[in-house]
Tab-separated table of C-alpha atoms and ligand atoms in Angstrom:
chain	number	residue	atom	x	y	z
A	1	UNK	CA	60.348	97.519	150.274
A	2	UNK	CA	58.011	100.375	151.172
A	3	UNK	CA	60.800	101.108	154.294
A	4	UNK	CA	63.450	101.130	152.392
A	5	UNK	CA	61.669	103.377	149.605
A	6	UNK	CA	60.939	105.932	152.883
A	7	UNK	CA	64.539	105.635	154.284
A	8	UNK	CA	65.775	106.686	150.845
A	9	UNK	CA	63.734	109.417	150.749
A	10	UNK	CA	64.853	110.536	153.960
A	11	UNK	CA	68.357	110.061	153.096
A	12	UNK	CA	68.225	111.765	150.267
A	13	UNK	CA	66.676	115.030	152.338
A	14	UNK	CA	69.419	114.582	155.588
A	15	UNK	CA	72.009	114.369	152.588
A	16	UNK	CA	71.012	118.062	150.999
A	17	UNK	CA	70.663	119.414	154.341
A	18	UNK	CA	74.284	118.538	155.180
A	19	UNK	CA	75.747	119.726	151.705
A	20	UNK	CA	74.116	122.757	152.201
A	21	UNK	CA	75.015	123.377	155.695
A	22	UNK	CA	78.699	122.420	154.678
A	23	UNK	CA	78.355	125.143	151.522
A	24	UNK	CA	76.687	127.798	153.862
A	25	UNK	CA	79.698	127.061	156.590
A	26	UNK	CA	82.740	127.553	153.838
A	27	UNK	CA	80.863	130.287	152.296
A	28	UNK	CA	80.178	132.209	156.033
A	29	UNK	CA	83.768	131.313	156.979
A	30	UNK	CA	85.203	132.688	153.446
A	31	UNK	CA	82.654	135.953	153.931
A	32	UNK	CA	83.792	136.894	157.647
A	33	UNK	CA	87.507	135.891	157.428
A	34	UNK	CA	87.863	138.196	154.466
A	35	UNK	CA	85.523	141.049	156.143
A	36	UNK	CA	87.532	140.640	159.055
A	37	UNK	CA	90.807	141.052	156.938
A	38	UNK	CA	89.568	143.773	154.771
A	39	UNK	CA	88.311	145.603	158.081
A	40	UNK	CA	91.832	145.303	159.824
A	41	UNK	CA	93.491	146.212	156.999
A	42	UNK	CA	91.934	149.497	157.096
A	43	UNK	CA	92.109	150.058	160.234
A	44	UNK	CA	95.927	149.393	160.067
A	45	UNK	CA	95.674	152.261	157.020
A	46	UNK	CA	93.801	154.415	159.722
A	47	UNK	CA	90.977	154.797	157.162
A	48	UNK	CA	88.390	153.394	159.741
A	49	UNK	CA	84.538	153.368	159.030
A	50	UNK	CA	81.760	153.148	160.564
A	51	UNK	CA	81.271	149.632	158.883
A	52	UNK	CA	84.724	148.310	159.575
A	53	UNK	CA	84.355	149.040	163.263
A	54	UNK	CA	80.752	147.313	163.696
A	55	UNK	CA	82.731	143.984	162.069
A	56	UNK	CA	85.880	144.436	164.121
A	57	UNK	CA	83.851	144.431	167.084
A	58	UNK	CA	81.203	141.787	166.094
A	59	UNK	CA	78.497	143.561	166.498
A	60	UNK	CA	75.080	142.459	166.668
A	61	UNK	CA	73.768	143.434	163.880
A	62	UNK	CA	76.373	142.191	162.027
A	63	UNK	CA	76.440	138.318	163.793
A	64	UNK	CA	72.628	138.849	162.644
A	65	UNK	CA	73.912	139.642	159.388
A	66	UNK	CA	76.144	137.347	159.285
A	67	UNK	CA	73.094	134.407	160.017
A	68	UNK	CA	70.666	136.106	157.971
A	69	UNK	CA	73.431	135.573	154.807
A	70	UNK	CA	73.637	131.783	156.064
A	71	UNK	CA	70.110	131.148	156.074
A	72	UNK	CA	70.161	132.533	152.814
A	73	UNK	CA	73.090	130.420	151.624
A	74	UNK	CA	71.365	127.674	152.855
A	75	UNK	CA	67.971	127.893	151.282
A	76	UNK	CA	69.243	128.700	147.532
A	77	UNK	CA	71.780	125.964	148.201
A	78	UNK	CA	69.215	123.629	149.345
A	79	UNK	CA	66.410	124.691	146.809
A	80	UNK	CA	68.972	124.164	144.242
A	81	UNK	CA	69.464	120.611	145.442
A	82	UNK	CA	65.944	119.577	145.716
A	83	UNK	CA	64.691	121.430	142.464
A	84	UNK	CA	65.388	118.175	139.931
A	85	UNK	CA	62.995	116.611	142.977
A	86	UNK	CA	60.799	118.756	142.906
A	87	UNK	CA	60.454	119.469	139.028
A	88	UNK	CA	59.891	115.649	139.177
A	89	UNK	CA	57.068	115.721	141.826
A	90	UNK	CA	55.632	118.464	139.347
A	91	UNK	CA	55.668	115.831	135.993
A	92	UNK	CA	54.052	113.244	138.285
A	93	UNK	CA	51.082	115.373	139.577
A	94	UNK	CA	50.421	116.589	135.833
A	95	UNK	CA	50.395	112.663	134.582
A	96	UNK	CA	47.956	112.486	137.843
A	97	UNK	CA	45.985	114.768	136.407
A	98	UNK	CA	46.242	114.061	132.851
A	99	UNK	CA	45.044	110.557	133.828
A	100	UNK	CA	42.095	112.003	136.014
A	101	UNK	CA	40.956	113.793	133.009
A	102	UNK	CA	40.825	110.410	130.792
A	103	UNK	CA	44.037	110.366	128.885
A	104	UNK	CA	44.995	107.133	129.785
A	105	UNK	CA	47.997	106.553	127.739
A	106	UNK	CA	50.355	109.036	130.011
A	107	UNK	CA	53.276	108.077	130.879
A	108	UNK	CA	55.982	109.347	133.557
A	109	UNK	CA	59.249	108.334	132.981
A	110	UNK	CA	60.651	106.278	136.629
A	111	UNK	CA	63.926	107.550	137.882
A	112	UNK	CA	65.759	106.591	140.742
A	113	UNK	CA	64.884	104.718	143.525
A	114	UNK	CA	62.827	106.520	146.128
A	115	UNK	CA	58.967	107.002	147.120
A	116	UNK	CA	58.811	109.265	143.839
A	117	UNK	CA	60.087	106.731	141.618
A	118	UNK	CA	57.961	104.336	143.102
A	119	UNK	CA	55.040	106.905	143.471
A	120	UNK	CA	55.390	106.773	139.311
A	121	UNK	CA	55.850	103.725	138.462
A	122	UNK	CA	52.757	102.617	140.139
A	123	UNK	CA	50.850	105.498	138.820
A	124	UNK	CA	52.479	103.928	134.970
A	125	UNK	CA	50.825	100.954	136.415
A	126	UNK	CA	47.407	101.866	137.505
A	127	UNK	CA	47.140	103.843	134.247
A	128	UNK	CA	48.339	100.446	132.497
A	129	UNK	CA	45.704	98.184	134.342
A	130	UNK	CA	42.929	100.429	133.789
A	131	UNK	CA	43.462	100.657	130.190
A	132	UNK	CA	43.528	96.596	130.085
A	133	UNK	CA	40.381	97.017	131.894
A	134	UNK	CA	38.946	99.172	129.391
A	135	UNK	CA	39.990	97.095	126.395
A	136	UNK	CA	38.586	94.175	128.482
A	137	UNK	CA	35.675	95.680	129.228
A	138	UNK	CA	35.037	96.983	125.356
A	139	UNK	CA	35.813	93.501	124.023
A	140	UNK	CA	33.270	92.038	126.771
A	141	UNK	CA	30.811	94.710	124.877
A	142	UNK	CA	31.572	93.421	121.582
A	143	UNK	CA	31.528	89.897	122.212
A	144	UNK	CA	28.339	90.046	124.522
A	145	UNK	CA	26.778	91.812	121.141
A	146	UNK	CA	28.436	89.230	118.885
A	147	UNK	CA	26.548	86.950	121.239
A	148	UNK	CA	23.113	88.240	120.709
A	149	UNK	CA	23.263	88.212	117.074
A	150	UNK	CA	25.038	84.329	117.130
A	151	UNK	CA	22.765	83.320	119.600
A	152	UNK	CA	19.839	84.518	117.901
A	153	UNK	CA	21.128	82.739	114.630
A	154	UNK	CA	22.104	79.215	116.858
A	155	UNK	CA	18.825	79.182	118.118
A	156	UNK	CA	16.933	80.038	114.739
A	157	UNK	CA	18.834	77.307	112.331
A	158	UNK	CA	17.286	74.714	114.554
A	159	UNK	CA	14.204	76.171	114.776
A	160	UNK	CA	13.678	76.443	111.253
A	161	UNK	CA	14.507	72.821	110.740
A	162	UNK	CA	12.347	71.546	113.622
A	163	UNK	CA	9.324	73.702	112.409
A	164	UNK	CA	10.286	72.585	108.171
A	165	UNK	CA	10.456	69.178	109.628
A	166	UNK	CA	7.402	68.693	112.036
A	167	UNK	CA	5.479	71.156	109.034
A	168	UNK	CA	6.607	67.695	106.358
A	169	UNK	CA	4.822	65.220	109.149
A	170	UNK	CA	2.173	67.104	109.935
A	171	UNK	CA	1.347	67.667	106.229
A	172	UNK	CA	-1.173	66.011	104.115
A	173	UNK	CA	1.015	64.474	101.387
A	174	UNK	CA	2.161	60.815	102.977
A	175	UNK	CA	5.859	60.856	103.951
A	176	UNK	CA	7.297	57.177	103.587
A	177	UNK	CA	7.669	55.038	106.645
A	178	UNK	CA	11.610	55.374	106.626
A	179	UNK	CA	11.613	59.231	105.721
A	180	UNK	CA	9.355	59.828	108.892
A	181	UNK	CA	11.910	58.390	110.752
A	182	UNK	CA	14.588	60.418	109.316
A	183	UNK	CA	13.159	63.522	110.366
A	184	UNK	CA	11.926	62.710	113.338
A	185	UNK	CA	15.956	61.588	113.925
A	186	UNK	CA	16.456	65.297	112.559
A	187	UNK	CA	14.419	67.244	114.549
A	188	UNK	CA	15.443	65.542	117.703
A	189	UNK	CA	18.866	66.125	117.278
A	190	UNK	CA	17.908	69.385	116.408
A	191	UNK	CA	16.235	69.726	119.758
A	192	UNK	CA	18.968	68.447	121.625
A	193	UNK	CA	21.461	70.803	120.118
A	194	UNK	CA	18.982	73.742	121.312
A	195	UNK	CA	18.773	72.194	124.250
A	196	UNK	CA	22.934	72.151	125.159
A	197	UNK	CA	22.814	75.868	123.746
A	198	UNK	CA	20.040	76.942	126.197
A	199	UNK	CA	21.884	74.669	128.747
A	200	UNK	CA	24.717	76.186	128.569
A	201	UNK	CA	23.650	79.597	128.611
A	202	UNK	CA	21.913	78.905	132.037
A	203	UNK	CA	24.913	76.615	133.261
A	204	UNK	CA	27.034	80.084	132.580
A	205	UNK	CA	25.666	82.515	134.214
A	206	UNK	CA	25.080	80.159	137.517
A	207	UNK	CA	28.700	79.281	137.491
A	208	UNK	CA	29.226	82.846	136.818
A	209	UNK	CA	27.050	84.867	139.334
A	210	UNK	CA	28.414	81.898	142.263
A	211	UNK	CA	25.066	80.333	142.366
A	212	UNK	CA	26.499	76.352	142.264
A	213	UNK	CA	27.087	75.086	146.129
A	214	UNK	CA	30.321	73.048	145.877
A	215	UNK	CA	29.976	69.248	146.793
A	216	UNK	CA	33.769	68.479	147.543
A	217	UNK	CA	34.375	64.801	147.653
A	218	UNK	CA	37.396	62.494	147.151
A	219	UNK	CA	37.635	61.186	143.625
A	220	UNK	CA	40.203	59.139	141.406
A	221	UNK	CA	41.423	61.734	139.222
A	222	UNK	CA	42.715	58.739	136.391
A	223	UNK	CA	39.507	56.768	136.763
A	224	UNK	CA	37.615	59.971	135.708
A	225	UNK	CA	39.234	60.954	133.161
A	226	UNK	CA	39.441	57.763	131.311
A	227	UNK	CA	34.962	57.214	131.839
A	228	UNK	CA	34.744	60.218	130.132
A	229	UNK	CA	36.822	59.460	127.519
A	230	UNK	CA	35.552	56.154	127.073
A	231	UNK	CA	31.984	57.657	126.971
A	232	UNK	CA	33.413	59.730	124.365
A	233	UNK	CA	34.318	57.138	122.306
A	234	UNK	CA	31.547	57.566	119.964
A	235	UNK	CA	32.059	61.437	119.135
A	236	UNK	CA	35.881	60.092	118.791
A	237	UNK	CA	34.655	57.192	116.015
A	238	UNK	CA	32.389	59.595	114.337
A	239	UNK	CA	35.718	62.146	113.844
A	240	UNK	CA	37.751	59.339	112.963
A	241	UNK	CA	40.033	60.691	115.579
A	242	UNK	CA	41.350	58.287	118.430
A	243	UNK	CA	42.418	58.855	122.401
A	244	UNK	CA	45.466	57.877	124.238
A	245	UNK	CA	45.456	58.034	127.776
A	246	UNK	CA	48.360	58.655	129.607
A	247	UNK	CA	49.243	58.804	133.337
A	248	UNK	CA	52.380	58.369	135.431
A	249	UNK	CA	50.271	56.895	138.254
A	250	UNK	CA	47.711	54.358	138.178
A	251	UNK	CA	45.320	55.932	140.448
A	252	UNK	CA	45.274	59.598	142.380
A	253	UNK	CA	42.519	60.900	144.668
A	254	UNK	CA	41.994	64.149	144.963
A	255	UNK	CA	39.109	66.404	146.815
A	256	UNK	CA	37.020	68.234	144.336
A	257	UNK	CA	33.704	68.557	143.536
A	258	UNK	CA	33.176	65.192	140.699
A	259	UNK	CA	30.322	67.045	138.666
A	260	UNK	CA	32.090	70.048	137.827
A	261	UNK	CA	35.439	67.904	137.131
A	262	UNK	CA	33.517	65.967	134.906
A	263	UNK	CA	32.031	69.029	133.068
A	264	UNK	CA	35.503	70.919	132.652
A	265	UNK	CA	37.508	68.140	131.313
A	266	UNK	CA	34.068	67.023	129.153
A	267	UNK	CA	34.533	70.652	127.430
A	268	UNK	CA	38.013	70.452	127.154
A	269	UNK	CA	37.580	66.804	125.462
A	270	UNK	CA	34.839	67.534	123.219
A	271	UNK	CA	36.708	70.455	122.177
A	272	UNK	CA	40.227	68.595	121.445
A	273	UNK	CA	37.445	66.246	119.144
A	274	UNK	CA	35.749	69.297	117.443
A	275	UNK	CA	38.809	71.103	116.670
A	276	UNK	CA	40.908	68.143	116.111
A	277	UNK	CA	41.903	67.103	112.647
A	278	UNK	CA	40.308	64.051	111.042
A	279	UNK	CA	42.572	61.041	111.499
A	280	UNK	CA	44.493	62.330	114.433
A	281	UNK	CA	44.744	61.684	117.668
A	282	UNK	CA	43.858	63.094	120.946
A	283	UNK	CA	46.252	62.743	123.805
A	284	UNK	CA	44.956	63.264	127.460
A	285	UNK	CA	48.411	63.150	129.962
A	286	UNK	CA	47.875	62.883	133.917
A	287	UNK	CA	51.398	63.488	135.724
A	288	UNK	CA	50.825	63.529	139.393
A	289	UNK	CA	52.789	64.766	141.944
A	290	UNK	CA	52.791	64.921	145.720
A	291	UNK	CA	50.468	68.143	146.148
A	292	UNK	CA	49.194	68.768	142.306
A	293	UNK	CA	47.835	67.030	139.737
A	294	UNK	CA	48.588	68.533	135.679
A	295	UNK	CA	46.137	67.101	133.420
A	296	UNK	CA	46.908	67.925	129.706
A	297	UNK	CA	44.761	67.550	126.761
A	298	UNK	CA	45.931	67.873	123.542
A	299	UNK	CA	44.971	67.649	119.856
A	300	UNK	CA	46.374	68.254	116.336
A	301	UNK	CA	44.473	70.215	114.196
A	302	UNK	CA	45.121	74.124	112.924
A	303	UNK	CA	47.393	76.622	114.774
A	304	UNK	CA	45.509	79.085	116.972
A	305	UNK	CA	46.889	82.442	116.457
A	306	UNK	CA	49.268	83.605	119.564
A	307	UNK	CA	47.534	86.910	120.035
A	308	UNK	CA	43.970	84.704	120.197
A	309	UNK	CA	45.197	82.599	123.072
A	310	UNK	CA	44.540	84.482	125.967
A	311	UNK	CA	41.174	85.618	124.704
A	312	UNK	CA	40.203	81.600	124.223
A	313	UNK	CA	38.414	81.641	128.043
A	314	UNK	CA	36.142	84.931	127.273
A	315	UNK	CA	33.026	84.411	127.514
A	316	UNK	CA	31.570	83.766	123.971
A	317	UNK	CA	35.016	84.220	122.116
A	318	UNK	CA	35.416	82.249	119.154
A	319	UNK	CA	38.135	81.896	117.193
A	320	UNK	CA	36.419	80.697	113.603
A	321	UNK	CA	34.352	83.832	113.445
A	322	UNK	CA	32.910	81.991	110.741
A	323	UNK	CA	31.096	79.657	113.034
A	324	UNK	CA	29.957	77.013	110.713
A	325	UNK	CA	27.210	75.053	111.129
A	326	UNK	CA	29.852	71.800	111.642
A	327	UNK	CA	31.431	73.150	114.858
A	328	UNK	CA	28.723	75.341	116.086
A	329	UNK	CA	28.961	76.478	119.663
A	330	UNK	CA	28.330	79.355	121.781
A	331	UNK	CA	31.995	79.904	123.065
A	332	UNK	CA	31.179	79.365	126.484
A	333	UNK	CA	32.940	76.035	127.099
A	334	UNK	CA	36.302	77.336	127.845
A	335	UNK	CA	34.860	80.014	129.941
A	336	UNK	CA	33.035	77.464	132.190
A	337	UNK	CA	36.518	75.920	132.061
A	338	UNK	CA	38.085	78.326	133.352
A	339	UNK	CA	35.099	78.881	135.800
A	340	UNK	CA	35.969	75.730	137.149
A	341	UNK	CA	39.038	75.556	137.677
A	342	UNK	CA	39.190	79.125	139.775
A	343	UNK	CA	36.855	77.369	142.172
A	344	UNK	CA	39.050	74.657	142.835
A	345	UNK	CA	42.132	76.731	143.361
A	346	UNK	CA	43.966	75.542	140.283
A	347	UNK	CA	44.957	77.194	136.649
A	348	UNK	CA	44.597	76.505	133.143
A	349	UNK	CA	46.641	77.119	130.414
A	350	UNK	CA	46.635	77.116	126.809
A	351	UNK	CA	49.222	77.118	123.669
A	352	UNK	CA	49.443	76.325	120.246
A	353	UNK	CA	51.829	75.716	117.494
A	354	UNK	CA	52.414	72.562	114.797
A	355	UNK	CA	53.118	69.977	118.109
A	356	UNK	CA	49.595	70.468	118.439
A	357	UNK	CA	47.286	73.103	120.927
A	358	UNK	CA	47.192	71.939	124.056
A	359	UNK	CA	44.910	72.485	127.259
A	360	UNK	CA	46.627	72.402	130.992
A	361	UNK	CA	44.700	72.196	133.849
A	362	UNK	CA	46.592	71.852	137.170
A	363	UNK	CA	44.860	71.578	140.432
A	364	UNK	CA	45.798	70.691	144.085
A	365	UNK	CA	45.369	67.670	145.297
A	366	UNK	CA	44.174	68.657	149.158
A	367	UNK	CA	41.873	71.229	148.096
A	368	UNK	CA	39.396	73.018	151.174
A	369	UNK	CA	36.756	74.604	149.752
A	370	UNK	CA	36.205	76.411	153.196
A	371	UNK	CA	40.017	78.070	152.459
A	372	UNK	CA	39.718	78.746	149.104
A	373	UNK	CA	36.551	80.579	149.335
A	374	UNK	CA	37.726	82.486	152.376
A	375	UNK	CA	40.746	83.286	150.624
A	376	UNK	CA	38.725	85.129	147.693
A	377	UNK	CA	36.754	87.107	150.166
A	378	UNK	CA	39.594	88.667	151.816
B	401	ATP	P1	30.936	75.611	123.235
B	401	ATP	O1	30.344	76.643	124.127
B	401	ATP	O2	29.929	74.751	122.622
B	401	ATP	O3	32.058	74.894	123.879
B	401	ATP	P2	33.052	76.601	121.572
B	401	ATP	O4	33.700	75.261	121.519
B	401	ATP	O5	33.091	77.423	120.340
B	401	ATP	O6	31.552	76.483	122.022
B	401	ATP	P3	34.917	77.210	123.654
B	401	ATP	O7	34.966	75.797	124.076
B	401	ATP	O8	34.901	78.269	124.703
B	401	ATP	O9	33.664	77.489	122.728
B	401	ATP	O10	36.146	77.498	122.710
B	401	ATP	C1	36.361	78.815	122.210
B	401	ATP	C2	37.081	78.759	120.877
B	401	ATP	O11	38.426	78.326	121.079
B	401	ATP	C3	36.492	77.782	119.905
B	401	ATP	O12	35.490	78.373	119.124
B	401	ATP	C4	37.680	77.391	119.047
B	401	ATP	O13	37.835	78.304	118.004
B	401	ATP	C5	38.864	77.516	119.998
B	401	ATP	N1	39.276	76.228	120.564
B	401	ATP	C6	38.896	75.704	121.737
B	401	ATP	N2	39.475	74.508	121.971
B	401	ATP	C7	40.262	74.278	120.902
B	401	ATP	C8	41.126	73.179	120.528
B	401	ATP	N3	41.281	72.120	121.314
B	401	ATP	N4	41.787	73.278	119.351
B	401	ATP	C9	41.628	74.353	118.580
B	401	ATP	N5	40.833	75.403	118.864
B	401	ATP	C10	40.156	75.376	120.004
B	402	MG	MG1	33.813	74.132	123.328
């Protein structure tokens, strides 16, 4: 492509140059055939100049005239040509410098097909990506902030509890046999739920800053995916929500590290049960194919709003900015998700409308950790 963007270029150039040499010639060949005539004629009408003799005689200094008048030709001609060119190369350094300055929305309009074309509408790109990086960046900001204030509220509402109820043991009034058991239930679940938040947090940033060593193994993708559901099965009963498992193989091994498998597709399940709606089901779908393997998880519950989608594997985005106390989390699952699944090579996908919101994760069936990681660096 970049060739052919050069040859036009070039074409483009060789083709001026021979329009205006072709202009220059008829012009020069209009210019001394009429000199010549107009000098005869003269001379036939005995009125003979100085002039008319030099161009009768081709003189010197009038063949230098003669090129000096063709150059000329040639230069306006070929200025003339090139000007839309070069008024173009002019619109395309101002953008550049617009841009430089921090207006990022400028814009130069692409015409035709050569290196300036090109030239601008990677310089419409550059100024595109770096804006998405900006708005990526500022949302990071926001969220990261959002974080701090949620976290700091997550980790409190516990807290409080834990304290209120160890404060009730402690105490000196006498707490019934059966009510001392009830908190203590309390304030260890309590516990536990600060513990998965801290957990998580940690788990994050590992996955995040490349600190987990990858334990590749071969594992049986089905078999997997139907222990964790079945270990599920609880958080499914206490949702009233049931599980269908369905694959078009009964077994497929691929290589991929078994802990973090198990922690993706454990997010993406106990998400499909906290987001599902009560009485539902959830539907897990393996279809495996020679090279790939497309696991799909989905669940019926409310519509997540198109323009959310793509912001779903942020870190800490949430889409009930409400974030009641009933599906608390820290909005990190997806992103380890998504964590994941880079690692291994594969992708995941998301969408969501009344047939339900449903979770793709595809990934390749050989995969070499050695390649893929040597494929990031370079
Ligand atoms: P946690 O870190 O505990 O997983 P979380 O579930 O809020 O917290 P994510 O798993 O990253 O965080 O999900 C981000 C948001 O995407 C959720 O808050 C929820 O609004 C939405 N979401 C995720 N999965 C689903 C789903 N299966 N159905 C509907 N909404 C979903
Ligand atoms: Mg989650």
């Amino acid at each position: 492509m970049k060739n052919n963007m050069g040859g036009s270029y070039r074409a483009r150039v060789l083709t001026h140059i021979v329009y205006s040499a072709i202009i220059t010639c008829l012009v020069e060949v209009f210019l001394i055939t009429n000199l010549s005539m107009v000098a005869k004629y003269m001379q036939q009408k005995g009125q003979i100049s100085a002039l008319s003799q030099l161009i009768l005689e081709q003189h010197t200094a009038v063949v230098i005239l003669y090129v000096l008048f063709g150059i000329l030709i040639f230069s306006v001609t070929f200025m003339l040509l090139e000007e839309p060119g070069i008024r173009y190369m002019g619109r395309i350094s101002d953008a550049v410098e617009s841009i430089s300055q921090g207006n990022l929305g400028t814009e130069v309009d692409v015409t035709g097909d050569d290196e300036f074309s090109a030239m601008a509408a990677n310089l419409n790109k550059m100024a595109s990506d770096i804006r998405t990086l900006m708005d990526k960046e500022r949302e990071a900001e926001r969220t990261k902030n959002e974080l701090i204030t949620n976290v700091a509220h997550d980790l409190r509402t516990p807290l409080t509890s834990i304290i209120g109820y160890l404060e009730l043991l402690a105490g000196n009034t006498k707490v019934p046999a059966e009510m001392e058991h009830k908190y203590i239930e309390i304030a260890y679940s309590k516990a536990r739920r600060l513990e998965k938040l801290i957990e998580d947090l940690f788990g994050f940033t590992k996955l995040n800053y490349g600190k987990i060593a990858m334990h590749v193994g071969q594992l049986d993708i089905v078999k997997l995916l139907s222990q964790l559901l079945e270990e599920a099965y609880p958080n499914f009963v206490e949702k009233n929500l049931s599980y269908d498992l369905q694959s078009n193989v009964p077994a497929k091994t691929i290589s991929a590290d078994g802990n973090l498998l198990a922690r993706l597709f454990d997010n993406l399940i106990g998400n499909a049960i906290k987001y599902g709606a009560d009485g539902k089901r959830v539907l897990v779908k393996i279809h495996a194919e020679d090279d790939t393997v497309t696991v799909s998880v989905t669940n019926y519950g409310y519509v997540i709003p198109a323009d959310e989608l793509p912001l779903l594997f942020n870190k800490f985005y949430r889409v009930e900015q409400s974030r009641s106390t009933t599906t608390g989390g820290t909005g990190l699952g997806l992103a380890i998700a998504k964590e994941i699944v880079d690692m291994h090579g594969g992708t995941i996908s998301v969408s969501s409308d009344l047939n339900g919101t449903v979770f793709t994760v595809k990934l390749q069936v050989y995969f070499d950790v050695n390649k893929e990681n040597f494929a990031s660096q370079s």
